[in-house]
Coordinates of C-alpha atoms and ligand atoms in Angstrom, one line a residue:
X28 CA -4.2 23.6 -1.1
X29 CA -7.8 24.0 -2.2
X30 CA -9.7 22.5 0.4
X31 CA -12.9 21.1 -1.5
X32 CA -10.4 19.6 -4.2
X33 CA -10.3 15.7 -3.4
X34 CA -7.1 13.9 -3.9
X35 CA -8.1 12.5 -7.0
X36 CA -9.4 16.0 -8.3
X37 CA -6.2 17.0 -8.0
X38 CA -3.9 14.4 -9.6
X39 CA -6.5 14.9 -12.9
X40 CA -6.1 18.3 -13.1
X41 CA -2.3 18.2 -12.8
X42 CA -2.3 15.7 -15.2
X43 CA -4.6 17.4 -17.3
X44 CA -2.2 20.2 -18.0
X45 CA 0.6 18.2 -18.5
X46 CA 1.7 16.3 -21.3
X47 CA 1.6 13.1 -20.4
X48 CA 2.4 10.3 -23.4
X49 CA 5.6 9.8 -24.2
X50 CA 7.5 7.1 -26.3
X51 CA 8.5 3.8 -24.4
X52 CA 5.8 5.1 -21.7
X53 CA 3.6 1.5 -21.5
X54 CA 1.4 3.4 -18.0
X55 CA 1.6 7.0 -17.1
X56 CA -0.1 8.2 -14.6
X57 CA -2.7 5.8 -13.0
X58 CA -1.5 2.7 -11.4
X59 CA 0.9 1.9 -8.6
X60 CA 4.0 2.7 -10.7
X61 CA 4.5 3.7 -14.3
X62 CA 5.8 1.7 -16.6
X63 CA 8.8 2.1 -19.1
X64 CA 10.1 0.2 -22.1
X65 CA 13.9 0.8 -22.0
X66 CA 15.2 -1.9 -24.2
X67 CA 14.4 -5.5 -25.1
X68 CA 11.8 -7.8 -23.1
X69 CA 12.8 -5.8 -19.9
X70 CA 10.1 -3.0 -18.8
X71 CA 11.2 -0.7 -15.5
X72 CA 8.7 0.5 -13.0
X73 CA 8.8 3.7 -11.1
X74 CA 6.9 5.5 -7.7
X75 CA 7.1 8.0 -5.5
X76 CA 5.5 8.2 -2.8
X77 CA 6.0 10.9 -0.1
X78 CA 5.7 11.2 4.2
X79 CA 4.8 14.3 6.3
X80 CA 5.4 14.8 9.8
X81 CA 1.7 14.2 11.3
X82 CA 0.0 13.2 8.2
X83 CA 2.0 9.8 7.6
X84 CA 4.1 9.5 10.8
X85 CA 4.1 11.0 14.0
X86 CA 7.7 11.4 15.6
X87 CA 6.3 11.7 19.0
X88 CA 5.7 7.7 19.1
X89 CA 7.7 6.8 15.6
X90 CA 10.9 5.6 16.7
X91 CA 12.9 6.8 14.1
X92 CA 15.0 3.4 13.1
X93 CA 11.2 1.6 11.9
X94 CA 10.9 5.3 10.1
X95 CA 13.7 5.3 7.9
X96 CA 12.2 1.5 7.3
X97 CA 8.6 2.8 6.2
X98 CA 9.6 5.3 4.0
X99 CA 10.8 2.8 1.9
X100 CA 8.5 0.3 2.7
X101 CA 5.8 1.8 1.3
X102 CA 7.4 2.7 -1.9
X103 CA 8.9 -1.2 -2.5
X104 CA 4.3 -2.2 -1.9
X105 CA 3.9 -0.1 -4.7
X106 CA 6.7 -1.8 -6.6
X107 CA 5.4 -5.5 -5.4
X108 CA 2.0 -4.4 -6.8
X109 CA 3.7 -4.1 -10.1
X110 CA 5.0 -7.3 -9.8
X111 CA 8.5 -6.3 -10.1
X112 CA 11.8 -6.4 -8.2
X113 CA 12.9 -3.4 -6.4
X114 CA 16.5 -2.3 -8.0
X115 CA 17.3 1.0 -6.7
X116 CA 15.9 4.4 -4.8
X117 CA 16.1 8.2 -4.6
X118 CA 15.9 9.9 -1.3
X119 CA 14.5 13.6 -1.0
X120 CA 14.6 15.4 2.4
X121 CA 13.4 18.3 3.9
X122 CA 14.9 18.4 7.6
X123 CA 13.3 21.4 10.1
X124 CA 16.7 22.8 12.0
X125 CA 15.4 20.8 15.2
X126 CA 16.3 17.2 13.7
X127 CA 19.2 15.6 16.5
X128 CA 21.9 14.3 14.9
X129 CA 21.4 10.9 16.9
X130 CA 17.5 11.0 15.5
X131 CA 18.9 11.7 11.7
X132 CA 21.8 8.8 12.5
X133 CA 18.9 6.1 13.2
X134 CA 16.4 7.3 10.9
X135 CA 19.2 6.4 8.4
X136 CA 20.5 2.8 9.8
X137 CA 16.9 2.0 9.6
X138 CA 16.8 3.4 5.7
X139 CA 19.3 1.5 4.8
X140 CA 18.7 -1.9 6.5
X141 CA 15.9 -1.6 4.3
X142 CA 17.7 -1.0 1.3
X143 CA 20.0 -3.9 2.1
X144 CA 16.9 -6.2 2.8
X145 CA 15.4 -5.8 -0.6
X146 CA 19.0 -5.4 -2.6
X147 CA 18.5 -1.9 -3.3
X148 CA 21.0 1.0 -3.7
X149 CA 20.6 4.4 -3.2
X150 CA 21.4 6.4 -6.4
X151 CA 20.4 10.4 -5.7
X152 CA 17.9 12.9 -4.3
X153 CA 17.9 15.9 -3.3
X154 CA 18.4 17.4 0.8
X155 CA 16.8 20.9 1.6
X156 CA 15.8 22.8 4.9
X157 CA 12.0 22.9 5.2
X158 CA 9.7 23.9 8.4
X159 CA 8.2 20.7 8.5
X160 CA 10.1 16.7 8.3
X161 CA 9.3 15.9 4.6
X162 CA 10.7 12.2 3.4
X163 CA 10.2 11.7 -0.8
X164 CA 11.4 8.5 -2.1
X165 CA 11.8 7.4 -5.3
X166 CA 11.8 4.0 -6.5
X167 CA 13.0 2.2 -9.2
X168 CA 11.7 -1.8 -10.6
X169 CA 12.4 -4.1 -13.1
X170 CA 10.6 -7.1 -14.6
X171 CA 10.1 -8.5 -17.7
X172 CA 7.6 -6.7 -19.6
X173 CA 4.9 -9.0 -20.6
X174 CA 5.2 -10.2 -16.6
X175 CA 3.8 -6.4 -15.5
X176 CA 0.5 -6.4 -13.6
X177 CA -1.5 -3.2 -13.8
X178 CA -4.8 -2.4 -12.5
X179 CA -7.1 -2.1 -15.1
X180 CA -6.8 -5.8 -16.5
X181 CA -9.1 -7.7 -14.3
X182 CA -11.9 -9.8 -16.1
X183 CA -15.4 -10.4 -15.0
X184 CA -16.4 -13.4 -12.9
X185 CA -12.6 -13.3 -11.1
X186 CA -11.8 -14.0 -8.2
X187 CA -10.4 -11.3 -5.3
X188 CA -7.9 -12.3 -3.3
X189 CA -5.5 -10.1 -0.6
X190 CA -1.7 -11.1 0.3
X191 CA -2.1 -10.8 4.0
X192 CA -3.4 -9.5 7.1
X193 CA -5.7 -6.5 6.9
X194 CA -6.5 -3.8 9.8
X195 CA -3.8 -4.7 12.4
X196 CA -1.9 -1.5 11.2
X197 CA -4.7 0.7 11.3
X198 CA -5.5 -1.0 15.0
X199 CA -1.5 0.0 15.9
X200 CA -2.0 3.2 14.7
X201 CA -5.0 4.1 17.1
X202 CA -2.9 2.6 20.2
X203 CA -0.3 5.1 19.3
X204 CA -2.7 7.6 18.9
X205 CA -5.0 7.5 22.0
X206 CA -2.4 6.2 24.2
X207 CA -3.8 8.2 26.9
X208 CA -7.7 7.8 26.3
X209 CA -7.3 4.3 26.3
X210 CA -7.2 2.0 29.3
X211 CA -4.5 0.1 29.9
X212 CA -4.0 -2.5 27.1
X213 CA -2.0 -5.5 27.5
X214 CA 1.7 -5.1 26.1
X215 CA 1.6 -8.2 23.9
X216 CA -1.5 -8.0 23.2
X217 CA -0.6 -5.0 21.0
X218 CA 2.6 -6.2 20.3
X219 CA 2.0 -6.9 16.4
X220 CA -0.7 -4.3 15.6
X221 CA 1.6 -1.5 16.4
X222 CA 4.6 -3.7 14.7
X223 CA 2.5 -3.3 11.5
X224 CA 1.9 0.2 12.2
X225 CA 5.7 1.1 12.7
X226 CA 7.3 -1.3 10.6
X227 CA 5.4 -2.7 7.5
X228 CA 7.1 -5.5 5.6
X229 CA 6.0 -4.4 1.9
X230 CA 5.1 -8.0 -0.2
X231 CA 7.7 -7.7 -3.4
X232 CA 8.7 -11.7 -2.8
X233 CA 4.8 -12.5 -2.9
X234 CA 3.9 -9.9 -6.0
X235 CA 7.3 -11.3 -7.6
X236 CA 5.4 -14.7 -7.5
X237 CA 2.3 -14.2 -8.2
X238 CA 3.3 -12.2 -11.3
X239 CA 5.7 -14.8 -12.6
X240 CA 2.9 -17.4 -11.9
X241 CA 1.1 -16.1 -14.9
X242 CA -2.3 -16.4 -13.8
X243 CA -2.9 -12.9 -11.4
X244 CA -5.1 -10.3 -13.7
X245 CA -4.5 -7.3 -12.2
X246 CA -3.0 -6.3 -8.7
X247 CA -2.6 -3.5 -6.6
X248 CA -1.5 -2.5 -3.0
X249 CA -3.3 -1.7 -0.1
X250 CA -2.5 1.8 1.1
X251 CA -5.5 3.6 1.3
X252 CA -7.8 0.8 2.5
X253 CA -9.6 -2.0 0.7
X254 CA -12.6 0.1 0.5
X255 CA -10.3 2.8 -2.6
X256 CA -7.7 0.4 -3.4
X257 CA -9.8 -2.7 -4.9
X258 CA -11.9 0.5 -6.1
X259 CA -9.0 1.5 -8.3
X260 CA -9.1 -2.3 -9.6
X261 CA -12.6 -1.9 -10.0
X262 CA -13.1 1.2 -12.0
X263 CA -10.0 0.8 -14.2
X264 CA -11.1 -2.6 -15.1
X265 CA -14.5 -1.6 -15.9
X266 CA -16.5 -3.8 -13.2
X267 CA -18.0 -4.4 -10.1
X268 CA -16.0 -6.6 -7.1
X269 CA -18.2 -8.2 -4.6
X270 CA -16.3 -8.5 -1.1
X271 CA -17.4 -11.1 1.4
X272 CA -17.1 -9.4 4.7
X273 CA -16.9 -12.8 6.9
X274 CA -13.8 -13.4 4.7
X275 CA -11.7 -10.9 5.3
X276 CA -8.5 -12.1 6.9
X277 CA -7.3 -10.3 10.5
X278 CA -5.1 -10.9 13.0
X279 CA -6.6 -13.8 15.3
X280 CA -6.6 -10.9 18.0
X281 CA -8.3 -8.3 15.9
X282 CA -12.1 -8.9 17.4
X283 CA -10.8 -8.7 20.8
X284 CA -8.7 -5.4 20.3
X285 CA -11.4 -3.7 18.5
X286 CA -13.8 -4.3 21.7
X287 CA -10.9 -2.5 23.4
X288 CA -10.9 0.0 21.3
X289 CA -14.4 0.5 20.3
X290 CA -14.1 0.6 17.2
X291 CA -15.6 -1.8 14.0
X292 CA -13.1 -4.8 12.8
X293 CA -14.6 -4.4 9.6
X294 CA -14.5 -0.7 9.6
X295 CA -10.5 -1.1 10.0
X296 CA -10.2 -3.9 7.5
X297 CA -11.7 -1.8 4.9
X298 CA -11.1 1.7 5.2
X299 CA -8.2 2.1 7.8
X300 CA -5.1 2.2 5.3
X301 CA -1.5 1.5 6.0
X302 CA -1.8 -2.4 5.5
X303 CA 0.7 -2.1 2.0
X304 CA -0.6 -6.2 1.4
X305 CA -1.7 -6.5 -2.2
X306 CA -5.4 -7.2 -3.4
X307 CA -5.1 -9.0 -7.2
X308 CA -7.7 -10.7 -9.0
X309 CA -7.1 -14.2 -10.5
X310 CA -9.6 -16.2 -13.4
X311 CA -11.9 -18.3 -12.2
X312 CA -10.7 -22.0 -12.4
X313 CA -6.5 -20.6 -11.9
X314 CA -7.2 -19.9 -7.8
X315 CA -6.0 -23.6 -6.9
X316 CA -3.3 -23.7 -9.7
X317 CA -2.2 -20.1 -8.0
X318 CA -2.3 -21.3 -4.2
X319 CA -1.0 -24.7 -5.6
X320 CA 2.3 -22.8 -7.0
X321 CA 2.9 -20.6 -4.2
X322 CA 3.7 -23.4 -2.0
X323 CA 5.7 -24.9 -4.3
X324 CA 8.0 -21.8 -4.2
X325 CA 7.6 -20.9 -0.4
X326 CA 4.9 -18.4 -1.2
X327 CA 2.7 -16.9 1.9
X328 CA -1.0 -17.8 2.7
X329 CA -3.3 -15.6 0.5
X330 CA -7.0 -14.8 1.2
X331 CA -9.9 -15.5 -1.0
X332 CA -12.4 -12.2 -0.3
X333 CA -14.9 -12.2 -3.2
X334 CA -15.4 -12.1 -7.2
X335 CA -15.6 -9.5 -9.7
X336 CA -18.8 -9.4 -12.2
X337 CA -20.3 -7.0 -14.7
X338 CA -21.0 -3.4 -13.1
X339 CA -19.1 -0.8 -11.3
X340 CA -18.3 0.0 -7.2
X341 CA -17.1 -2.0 -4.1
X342 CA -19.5 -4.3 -2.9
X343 CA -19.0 -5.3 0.7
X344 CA -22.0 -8.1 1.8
X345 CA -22.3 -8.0 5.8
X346 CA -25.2 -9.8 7.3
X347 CA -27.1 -9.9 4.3
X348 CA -26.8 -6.4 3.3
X349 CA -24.7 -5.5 0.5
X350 CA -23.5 -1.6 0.6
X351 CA -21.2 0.1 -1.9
X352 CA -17.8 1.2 0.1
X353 CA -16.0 2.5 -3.3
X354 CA -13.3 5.0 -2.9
X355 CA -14.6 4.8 1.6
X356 CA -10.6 4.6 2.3
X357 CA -8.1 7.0 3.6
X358 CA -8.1 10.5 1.7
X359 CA -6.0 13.2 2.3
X360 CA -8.1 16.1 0.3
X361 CA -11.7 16.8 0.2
X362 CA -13.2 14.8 3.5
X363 CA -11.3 16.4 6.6
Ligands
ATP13 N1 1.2 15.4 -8.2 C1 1.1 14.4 -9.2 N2 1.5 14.6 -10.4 C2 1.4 13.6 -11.4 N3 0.9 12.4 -11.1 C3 0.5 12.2 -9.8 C4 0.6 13.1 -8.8 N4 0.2 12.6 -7.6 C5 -0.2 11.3 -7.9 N5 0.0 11.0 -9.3 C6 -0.2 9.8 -10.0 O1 -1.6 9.4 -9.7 C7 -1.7 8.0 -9.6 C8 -2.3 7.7 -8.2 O2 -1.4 8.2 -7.2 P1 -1.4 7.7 -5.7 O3 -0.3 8.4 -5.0 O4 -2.8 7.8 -5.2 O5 -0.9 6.2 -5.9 P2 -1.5 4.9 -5.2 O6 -0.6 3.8 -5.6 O7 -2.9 4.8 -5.5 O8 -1.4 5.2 -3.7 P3 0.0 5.1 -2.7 O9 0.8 6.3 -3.0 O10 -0.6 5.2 -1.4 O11 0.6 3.8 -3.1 C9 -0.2 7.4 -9.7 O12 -0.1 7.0 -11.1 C10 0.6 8.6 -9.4 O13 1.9 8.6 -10.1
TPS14 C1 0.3 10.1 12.3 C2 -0.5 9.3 11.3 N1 -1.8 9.6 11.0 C3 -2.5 8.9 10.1 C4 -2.0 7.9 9.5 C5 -2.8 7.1 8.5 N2 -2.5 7.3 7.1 C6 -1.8 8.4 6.7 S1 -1.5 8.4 5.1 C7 -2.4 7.0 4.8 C8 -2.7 6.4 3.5 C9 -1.5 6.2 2.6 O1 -0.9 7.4 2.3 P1 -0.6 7.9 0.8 O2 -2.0 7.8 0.1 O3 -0.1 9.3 0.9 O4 0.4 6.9 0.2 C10 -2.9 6.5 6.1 C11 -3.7 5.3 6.3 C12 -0.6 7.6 9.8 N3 0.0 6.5 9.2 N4 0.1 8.3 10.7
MG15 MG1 -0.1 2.1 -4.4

């Protein structure tokens, strides 16, 4: 792979040798998902979304049940960021000849506890021998087609909200990591930061609602980080979103776990990745008309972190200082 190509680089030139419009094609290439008009109001929404051994996961700590959850985890978040409703998935393997049977065996119950969570079926792929554990899952959504969310239908003067929790994976991920640099942490105490790391619960019932609520502009999930995700929002949409640092939501034990692991809340919150919540904008006036109808459908709690205007970038105002984070997330090409 070309080093000095970023991710993004990449995707455009692939795409820009492609053809890429096609008939019943609503979104191509560019959002969570694309989008596709089969028939009648229905539209169906499609991802893939691929692990590496070390570059998503790490086997050495990964039990493999809560990886054969994440795999698809992460694909249903990009389906919830949709606003659709997971209906089936294609697995693609690569398996290195020193997989265990008993490893492959739990990898799998944990798959398909996942697929039975979210009322999925399996429905093909492909299974190869490769040198290094390669996991590529397809998945499959369906809504109705005026309910789709994209990214690049967010107004000016909206407001920014998130659908959870953000940095307690990226927090986990670090315990894992540096389990021997670190001093000796407090079991419980880490209890739900590496749970998020390991185990994600993607937010379809929560993107379900908020599409059908009719009032989210645009939405997207958080992968990457605040920092590239919202910047996605942002540049698509053609403005600027201010973020409030003081309101980013955390885990009530997030200050006093960063301290132990010297490292920035803030920094986590916004540029750590793996929190797979969703960031969505909603008009100005609709926020109490929104938080009033998730409660009355057993909705979760959803965050209130800042407001879009005219412009472009991230905007994240700390202690009086605003600086522009756009596109400051998670990258796998062009910054290691
Ligand atoms: N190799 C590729 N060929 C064609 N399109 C691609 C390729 N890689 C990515 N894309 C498309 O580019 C867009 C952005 O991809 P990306 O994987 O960054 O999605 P994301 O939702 O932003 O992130 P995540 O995968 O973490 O959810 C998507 O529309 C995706 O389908
Ligand atoms: C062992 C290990 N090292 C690093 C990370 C962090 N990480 C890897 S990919 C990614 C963004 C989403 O990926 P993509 O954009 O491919 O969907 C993040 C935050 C991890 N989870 N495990
Ligand atoms: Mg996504």
């Amino acid at each position: 792979m070309p080093a000095h190509w970023s991710e993004l680089d990449l995707i455009k030139h692939f795409a820009g040798s492609c053809r890429i419009d096609k008939k019943q094609l609503i979104k191509g290439i560019g959002d969570d998902c694309a989008v596709l008009h089969p028939a009648g109001d229905e539209a169906w929404v499609l991802t893939t979304d691929m692990l590496v051994d070390t570059v998503h996961f790490d086997t050495s700590w990964h039990p493999a049940f809560q990886l054969g959850r994440k795999c698809l985890a992460v694909n249903l978040s990009d389906i919830a960021a949709m606003g659709a409703t997971p209906h089936s998935v294609m697995l693609s393997v690569a398996l290195p000849d020193t997989i265990e049977t008993v490893w492959l065996e739990q990898w799998l119950q944990g798959l398909a506890s996942m697929i039975d969570e979210f009322d999925c079926a399996l429905i093909g792929g492909d299974t190869v021998r490769g040198a290094q554990l390669t996991i590529s899952i397809t998945a499959l959504g369906t809504t109705a087609r005026n309910r789709v969310i994209l990214r690049s239908t967010a107004g000016p003067g909206d407001t920014i909200f998130v659908s959870g929790y953000l940095g307690s994976a990226a927090a986990g991920l670090l315990f894992c990591r540096d389990k021997a640099a670190l001093p000796a942490v407090d079991e419980q105490l880490k209890a739900p930061f590496i749970k998020r790391h390991l185990d994600p619960s993607p937010d379809v019932f929560c993107g379900s609602l908020l599409a059908q609520s009719g009032l989210v502009t645009a939405m997207q999930d958080l992968s990457d980080g605040l920092a590239t995700d919202l910047a996605h929002i942002a540049e698509q949409s053609h403005l600027a979103a201010i973020v409030d640092a003081e309101r980013l939501p955390g885990h009530p034990d997030l200050a006093q776990v960063c301290r132990l692991l010297e490292r920035s809340p803030i920094d986590l919150q916004v540029a750590g990745g793996d929190d797979y919540h969703l960031v969505f904008t909603v008009k100005r006036g609709a926020e109490q008309e929104l938080i009033d109808y998730l409660a009355r459908h057993d909705g979760p709690p959803i965050y209130k972190i800042g407001r879009t205007e005219p412009g472009s970038g991230v905007h994240l105002l700390h202690d009086g200082e605003s600086s522009d984070i756009a596109f400051r997330g998670f990258q796998h090409h062009g910054n290691d």
